[in-house]
GROMACS .gro file of C-alpha atoms in nm:
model
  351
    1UNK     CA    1  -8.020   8.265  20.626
    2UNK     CA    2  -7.805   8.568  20.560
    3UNK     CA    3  -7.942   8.696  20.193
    4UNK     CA    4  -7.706   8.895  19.996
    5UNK     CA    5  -7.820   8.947  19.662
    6UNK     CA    6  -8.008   8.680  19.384
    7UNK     CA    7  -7.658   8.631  19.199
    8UNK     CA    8  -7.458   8.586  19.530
    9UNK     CA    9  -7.741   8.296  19.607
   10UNK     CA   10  -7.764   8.137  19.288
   11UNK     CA   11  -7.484   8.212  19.083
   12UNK     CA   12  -7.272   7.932  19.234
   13UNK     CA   13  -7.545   7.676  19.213
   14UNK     CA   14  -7.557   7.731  18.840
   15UNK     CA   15  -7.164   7.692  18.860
   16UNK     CA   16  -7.222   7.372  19.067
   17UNK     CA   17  -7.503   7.233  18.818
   18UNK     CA   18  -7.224   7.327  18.521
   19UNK     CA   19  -6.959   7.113  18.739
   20UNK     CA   20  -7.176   6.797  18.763
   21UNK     CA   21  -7.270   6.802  18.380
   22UNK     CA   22  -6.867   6.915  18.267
   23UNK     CA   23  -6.672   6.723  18.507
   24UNK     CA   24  -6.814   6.352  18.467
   25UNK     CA   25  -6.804   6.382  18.070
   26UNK     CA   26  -6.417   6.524  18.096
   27UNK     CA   27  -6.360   6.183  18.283
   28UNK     CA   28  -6.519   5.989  17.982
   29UNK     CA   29  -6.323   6.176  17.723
   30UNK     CA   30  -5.990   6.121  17.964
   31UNK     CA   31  -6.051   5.785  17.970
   32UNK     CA   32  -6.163   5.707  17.615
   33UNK     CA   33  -5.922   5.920  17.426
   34UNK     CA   34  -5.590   5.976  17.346
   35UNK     CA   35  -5.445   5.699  17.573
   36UNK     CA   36  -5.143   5.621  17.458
   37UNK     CA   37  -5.050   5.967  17.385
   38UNK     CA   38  -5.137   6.120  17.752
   39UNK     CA   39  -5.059   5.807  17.929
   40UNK     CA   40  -5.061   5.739  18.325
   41UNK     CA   41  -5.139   6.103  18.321
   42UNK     CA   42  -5.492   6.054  18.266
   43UNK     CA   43  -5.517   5.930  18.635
   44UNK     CA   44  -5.413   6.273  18.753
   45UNK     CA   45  -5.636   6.401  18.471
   46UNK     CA   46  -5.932   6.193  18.663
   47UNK     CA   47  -5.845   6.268  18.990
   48UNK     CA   48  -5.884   6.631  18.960
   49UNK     CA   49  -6.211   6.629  18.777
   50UNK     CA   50  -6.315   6.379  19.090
   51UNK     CA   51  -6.165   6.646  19.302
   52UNK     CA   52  -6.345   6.900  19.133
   53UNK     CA   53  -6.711   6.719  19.232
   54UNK     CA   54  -6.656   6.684  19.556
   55UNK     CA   55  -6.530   7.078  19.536
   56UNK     CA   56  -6.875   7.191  19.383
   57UNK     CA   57  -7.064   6.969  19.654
   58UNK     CA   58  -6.879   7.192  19.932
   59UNK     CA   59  -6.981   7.488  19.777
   60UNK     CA   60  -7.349   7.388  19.802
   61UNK     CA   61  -7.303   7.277  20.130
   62UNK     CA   62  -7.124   7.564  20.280
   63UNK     CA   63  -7.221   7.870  20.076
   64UNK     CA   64  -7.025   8.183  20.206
   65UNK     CA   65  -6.989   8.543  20.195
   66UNK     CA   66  -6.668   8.798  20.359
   67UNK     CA   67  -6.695   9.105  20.559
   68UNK     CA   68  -6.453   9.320  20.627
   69UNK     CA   69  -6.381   9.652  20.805
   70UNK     CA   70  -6.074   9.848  20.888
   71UNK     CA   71  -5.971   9.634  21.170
   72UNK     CA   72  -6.063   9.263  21.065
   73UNK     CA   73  -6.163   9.025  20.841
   74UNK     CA   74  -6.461   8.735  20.867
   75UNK     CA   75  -6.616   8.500  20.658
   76UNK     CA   76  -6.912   8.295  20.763
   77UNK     CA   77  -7.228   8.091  20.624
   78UNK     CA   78  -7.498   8.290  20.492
   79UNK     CA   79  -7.733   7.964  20.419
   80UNK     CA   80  -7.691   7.546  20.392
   81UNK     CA   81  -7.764   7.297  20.634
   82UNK     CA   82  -7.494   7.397  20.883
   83UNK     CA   83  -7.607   7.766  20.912
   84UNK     CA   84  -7.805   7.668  21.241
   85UNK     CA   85  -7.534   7.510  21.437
   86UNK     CA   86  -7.207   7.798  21.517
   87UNK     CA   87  -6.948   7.498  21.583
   88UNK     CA   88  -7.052   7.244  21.308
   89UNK     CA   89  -7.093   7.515  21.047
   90UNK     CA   90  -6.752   7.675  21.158
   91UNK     CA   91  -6.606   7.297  21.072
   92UNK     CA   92  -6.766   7.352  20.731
   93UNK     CA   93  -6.651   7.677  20.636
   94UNK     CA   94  -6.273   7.554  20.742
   95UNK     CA   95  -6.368   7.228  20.543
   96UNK     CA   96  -6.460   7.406  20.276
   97UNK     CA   97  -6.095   7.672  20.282
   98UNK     CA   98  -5.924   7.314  20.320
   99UNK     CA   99  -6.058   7.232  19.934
  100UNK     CA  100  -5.909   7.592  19.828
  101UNK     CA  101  -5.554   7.432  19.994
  102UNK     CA  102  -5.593   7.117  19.801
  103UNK     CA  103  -5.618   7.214  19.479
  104UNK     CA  104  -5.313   7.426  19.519
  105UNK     CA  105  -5.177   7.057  19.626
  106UNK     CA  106  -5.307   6.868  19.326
  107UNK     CA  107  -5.176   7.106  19.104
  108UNK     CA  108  -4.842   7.095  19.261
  109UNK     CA  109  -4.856   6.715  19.222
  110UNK     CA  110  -4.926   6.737  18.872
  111UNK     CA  111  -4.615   7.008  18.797
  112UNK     CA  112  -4.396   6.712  19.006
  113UNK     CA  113  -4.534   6.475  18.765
  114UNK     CA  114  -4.458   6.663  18.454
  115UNK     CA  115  -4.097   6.750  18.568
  116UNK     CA  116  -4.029   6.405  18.663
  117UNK     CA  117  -4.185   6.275  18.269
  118UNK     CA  118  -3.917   6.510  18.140
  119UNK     CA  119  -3.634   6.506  18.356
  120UNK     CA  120  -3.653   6.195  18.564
  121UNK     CA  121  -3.835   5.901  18.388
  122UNK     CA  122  -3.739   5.657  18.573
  123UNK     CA  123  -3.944   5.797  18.870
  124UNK     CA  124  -4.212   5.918  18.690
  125UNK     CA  125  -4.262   5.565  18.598
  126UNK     CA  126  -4.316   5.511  18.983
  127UNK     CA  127  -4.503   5.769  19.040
  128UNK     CA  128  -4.814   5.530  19.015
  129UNK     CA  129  -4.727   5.235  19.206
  130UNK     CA  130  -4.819   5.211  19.538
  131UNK     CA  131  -4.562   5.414  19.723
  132UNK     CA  132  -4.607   5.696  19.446
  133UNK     CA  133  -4.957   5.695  19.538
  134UNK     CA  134  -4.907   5.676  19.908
  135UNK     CA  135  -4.678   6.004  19.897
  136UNK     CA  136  -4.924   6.197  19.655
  137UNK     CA  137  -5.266   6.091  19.843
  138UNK     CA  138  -5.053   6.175  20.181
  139UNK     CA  139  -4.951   6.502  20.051
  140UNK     CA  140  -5.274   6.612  19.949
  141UNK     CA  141  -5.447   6.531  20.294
  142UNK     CA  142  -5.204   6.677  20.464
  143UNK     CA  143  -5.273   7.001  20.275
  144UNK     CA  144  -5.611   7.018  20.352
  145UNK     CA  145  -5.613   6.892  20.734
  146UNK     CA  146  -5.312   7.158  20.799
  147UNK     CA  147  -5.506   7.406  20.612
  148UNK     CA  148  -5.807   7.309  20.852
  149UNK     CA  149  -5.636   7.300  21.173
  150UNK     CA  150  -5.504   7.682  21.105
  151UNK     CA  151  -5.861   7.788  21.077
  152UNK     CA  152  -5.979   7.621  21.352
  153UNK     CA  153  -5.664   7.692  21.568
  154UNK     CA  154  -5.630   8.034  21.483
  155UNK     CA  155  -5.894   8.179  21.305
  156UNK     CA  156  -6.236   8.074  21.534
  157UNK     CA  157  -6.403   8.306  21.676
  158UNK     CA  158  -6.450   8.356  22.071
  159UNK     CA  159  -6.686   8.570  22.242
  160UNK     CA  160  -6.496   8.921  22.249
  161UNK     CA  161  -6.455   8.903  21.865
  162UNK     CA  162  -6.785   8.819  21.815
  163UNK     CA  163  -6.874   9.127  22.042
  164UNK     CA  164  -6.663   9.317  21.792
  165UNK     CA  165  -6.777   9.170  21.463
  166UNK     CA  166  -7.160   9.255  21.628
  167UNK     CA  167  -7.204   9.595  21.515
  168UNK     CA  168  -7.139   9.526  21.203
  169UNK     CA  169  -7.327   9.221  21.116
  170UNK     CA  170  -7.617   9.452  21.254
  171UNK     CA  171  -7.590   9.690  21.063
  172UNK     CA  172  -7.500   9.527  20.750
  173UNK     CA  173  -7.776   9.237  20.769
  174UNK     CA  174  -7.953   9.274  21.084
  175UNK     CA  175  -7.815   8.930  21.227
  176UNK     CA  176  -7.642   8.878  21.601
  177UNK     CA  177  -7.319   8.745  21.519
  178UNK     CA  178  -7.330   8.565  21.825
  179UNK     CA  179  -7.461   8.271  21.640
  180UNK     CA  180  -7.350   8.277  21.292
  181UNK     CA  181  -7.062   8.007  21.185
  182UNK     CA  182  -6.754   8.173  21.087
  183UNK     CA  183  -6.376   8.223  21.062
  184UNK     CA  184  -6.221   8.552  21.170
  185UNK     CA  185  -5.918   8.739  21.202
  186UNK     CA  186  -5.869   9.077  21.402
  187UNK     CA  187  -5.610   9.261  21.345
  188UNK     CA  188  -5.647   9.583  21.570
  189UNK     CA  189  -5.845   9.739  21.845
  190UNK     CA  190  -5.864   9.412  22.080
  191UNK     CA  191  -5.576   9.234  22.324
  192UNK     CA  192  -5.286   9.091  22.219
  193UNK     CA  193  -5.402   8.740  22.227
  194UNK     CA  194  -5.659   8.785  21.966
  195UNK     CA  195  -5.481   9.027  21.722
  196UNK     CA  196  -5.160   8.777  21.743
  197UNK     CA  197  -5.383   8.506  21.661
  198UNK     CA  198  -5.527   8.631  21.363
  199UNK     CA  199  -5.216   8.759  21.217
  200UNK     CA  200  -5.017   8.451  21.303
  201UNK     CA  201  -5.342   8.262  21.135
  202UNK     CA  202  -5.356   8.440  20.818
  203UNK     CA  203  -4.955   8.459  20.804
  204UNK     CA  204  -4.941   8.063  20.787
  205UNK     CA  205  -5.258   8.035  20.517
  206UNK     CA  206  -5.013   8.297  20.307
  207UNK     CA  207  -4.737   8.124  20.348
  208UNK     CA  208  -4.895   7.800  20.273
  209UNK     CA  209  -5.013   7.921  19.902
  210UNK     CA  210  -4.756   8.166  19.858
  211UNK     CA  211  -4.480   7.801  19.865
  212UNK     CA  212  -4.706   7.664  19.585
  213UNK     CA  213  -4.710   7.926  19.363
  214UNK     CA  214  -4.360   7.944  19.409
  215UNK     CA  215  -4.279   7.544  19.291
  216UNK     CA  216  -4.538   7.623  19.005
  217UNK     CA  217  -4.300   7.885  18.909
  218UNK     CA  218  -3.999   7.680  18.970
  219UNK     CA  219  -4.098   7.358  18.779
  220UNK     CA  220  -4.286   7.568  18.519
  221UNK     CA  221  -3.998   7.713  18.406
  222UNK     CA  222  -3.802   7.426  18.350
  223UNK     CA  223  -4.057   7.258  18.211
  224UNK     CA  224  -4.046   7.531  17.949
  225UNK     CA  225  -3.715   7.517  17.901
  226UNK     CA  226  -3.705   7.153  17.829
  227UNK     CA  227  -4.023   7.174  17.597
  228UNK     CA  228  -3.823   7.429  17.373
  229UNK     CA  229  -3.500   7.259  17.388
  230UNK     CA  230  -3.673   6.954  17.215
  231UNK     CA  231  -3.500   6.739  17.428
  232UNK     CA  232  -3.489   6.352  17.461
  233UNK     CA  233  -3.881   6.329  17.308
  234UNK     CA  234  -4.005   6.267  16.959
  235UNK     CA  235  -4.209   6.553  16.769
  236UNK     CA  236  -4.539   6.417  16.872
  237UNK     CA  237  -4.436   6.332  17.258
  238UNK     CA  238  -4.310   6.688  17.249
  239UNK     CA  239  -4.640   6.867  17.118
  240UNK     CA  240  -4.862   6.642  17.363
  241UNK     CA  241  -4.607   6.772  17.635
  242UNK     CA  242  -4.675   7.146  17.509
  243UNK     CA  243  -5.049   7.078  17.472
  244UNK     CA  244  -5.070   6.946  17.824
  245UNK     CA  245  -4.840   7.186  17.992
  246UNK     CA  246  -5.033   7.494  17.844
  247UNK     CA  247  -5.360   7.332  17.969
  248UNK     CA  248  -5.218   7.260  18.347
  249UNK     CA  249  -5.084   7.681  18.334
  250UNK     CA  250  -5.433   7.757  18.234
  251UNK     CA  251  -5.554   7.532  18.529
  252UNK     CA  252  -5.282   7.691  18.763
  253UNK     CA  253  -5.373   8.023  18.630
  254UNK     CA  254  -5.739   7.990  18.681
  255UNK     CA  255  -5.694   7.982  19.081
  256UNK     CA  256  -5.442   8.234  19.103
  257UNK     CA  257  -5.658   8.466  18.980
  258UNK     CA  258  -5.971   8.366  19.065
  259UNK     CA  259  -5.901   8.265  19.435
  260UNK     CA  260  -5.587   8.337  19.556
  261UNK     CA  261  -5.525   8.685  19.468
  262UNK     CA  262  -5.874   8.824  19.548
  263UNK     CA  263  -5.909   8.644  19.875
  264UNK     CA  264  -5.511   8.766  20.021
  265UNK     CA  265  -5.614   9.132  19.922
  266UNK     CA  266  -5.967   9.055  20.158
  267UNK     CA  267  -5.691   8.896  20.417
  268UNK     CA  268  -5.506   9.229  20.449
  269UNK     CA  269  -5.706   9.524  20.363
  270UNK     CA  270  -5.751   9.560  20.700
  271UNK     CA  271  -5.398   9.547  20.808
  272UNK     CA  272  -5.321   9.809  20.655
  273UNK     CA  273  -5.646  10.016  20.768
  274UNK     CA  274  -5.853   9.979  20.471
  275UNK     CA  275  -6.224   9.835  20.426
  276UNK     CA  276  -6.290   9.658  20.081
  277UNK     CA  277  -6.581   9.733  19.899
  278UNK     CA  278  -6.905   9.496  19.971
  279UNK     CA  279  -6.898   9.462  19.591
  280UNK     CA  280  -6.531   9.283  19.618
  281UNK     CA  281  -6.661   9.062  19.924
  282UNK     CA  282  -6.934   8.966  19.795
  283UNK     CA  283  -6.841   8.862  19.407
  284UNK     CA  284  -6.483   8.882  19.339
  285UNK     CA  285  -6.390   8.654  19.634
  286UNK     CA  286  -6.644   8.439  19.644
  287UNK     CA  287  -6.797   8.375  19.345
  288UNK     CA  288  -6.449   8.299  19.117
  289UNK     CA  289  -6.417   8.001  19.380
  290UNK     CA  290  -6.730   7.868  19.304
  291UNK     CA  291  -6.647   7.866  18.891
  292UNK     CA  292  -6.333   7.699  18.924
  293UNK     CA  293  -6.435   7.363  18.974
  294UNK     CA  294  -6.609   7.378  18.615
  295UNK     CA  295  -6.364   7.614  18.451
  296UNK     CA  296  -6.108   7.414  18.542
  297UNK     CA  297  -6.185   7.080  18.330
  298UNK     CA  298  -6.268   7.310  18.025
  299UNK     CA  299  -5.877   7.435  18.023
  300UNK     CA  300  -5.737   7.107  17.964
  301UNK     CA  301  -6.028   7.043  17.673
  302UNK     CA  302  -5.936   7.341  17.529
  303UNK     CA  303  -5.634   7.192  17.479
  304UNK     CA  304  -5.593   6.882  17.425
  305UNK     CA  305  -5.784   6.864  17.027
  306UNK     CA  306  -5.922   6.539  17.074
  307UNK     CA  307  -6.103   6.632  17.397
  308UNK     CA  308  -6.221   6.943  17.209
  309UNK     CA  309  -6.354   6.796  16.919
  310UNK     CA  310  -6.536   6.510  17.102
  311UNK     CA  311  -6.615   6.802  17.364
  312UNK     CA  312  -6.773   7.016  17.065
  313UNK     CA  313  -6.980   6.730  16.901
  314UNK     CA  314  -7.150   6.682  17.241
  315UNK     CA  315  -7.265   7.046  17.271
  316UNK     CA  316  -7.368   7.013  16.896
  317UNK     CA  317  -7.581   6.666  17.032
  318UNK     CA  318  -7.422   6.419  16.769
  319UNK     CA  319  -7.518   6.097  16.872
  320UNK     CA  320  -7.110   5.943  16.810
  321UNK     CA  321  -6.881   6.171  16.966
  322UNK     CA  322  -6.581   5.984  16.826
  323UNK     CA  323  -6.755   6.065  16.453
  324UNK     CA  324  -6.472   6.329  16.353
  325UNK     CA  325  -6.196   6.088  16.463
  326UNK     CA  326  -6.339   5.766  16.304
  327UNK     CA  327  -6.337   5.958  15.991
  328UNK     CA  328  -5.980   6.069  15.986
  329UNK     CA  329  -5.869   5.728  16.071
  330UNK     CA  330  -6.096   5.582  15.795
  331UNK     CA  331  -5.936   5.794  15.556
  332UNK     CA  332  -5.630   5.754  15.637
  333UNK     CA  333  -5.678   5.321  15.624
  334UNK     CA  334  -5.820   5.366  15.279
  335UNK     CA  335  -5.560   5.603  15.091
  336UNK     CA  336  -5.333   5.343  15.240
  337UNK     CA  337  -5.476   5.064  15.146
  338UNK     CA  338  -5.514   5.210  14.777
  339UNK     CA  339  -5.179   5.251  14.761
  340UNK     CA  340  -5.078   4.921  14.863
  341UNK     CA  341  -5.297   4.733  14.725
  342UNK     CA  342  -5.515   4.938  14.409
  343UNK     CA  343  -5.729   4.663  14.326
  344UNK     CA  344  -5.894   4.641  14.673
  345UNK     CA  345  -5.976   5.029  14.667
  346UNK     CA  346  -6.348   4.928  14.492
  347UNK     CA  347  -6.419   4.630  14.700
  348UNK     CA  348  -6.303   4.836  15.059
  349UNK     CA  349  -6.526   5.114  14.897
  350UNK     CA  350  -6.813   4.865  14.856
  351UNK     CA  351  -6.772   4.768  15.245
   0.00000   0.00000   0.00000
């Protein structure tokens, strides 16, 4: 075990613990409310919060921590049940980057599924039969197994990087690198072979998230553009649209921030000859990844006010989450109903 600090250590378990309690009840409120309103995109909805699980469960699994210096960049195990083992924990940590790659691919399938709603209905309606599914679920692993074969490929370590990396692991925790799991990339004072394939490494994980932000941006926009037009949808189709769309920037947002811009500037500090802060290894690249999994189901109940509401009488512990909504839909039956029919008011009021 490599220790850090108390919050590097337990931080993310807390975040883990918050993603098991969050995630399974977002799937409940998916699938109980709002139906006809969200539609077949409550089985995207589901699949991310599943996502999200298993995303927390790496975490646990593979808990990590960055160095850097002013000639490369590493990030290895400090603890879990890999630690022990150099090759199967190196598998874990790329395992683990291949989950940061997917969920830039689930969002990107969600974005192709709310351009399609707006734009092309007719294949959003396929979107969920079986070759829809087949493309989506093929695009996704793909994501994460090419994600995983550029850290392997590229970014494990040999024995003259570990050599390098020793000094500093020594100093810093008192550990031989020799037999920690990790992922490198060296970008200077070594041969060719090793400084190429570190560059070349990190240069395809860039270009890999750089290409989804980019069709965020793309489909976002039109998205927008249809949203304000108030085109082709009624009023209510077009404020669910809204509703959901502002929820799925939020969840776009949330990794962007949190995981993709902190980790590039760790990537390329050293290119460019400078050593990041321990501070900015330790927290701000590592710990954002772990909250996503449990931010990230909290966007979309933000919301969506259904979700909310139910989401709000939980934390509250009413015993019938659906309370606020039964109400409203009692009223509504019995102003109607007095309207229609006046001499049923006292006997439905009886009832």
């Amino acid at each position: 075990m490599i220790y850090i600090s108390w919050f590097h250590s337990h931080i993310p378990k807390v975040f883990a613990l918050l993603s098991f309690l969050i995630n399974p009840l977002f799937i409940y409120l998916v699938v109980t409310r709002s139906k006809s309103q969200v539609g077949n995109y409550r089985y995207l909805l589901v699949s991310f919060a599943i996502f999200d699980i298993f995303y927390s469960i790496a975490e646990i699994l593979t808990p990590i921590a960055i160095e850097t210096t002013t000639t490369w960049f590493a990030v290895f195990l400090t603890d879990g049940p890999f630690f022990d083992n150099p090759i199967i924990g190196q598998l874990g940590i790329s395992s683990r980057c291949a989950f940061i790659s997917q969920s830039y691919a689930i969002l990107v399938i969600h974005f192709v599924y709310r351009y399609l709603l707006l734009f092309k209905p007719h294949l959003a309606r396929s979107f969920f039969e079986p070759t829809g599914i087949a493309i989506s679920t093929a695009y996704f692993v793909f994501q994460g197994l090419s994600w995983g074969a550029v850290c392997e490929t590229c970014l494990s370590p040999n024995d003259e990087i570990r050599k390098i990396l020793l000094p500093t692991f020594v100093a810093r925790h008192d550990v031989d690198s020799q037999n920690i799991p990790m992922l490198t990339a060296v970008y200077w004072n070594s041969t060719s072979e090793v400084t190429t394939r570190g560059r070349v490494g990190i240069g395809l994980l860039t270009l890999t998230s750089i290409y989804s932000i980019a069709i965020y941006g793309i489909l976002g926009y039109k998205i927008v553009i249809n949203i304000q037009e108030k085109g082709g949808l009624s009023k209510k189709s077009l404020k669910m649209q809204a509703q959901l769309f502002y929820a799925l920037l939020v969840q776009t947002l949330i990794p962007i921030v949190g995981s993709f811009t902190p980790t590039v500037l760790a990537w390329y500090a050293p290119i460019f000859g400078f050593d990041a802060p321990t501070w900015w290894n330790y927290y701000i690249c590592t710990l954002p990844l772990a909250a996503f999994p449990f931010i990230d189901p909290l966007a979309v109940i933000f919301f969506i006010p259904n979700y909310r509401i139910a989401f709000v009488n939980v934390l509250l512990r009413r015993d019938n989450i659906s309370s606020s909504v039964n109400v409203v839909n009692t009223t509504s039956i019995r102003r109607i109903t007095e309207t229609v029919h006046p001499n049923r008011s006292s006997t439905s009021q009886i009832n």
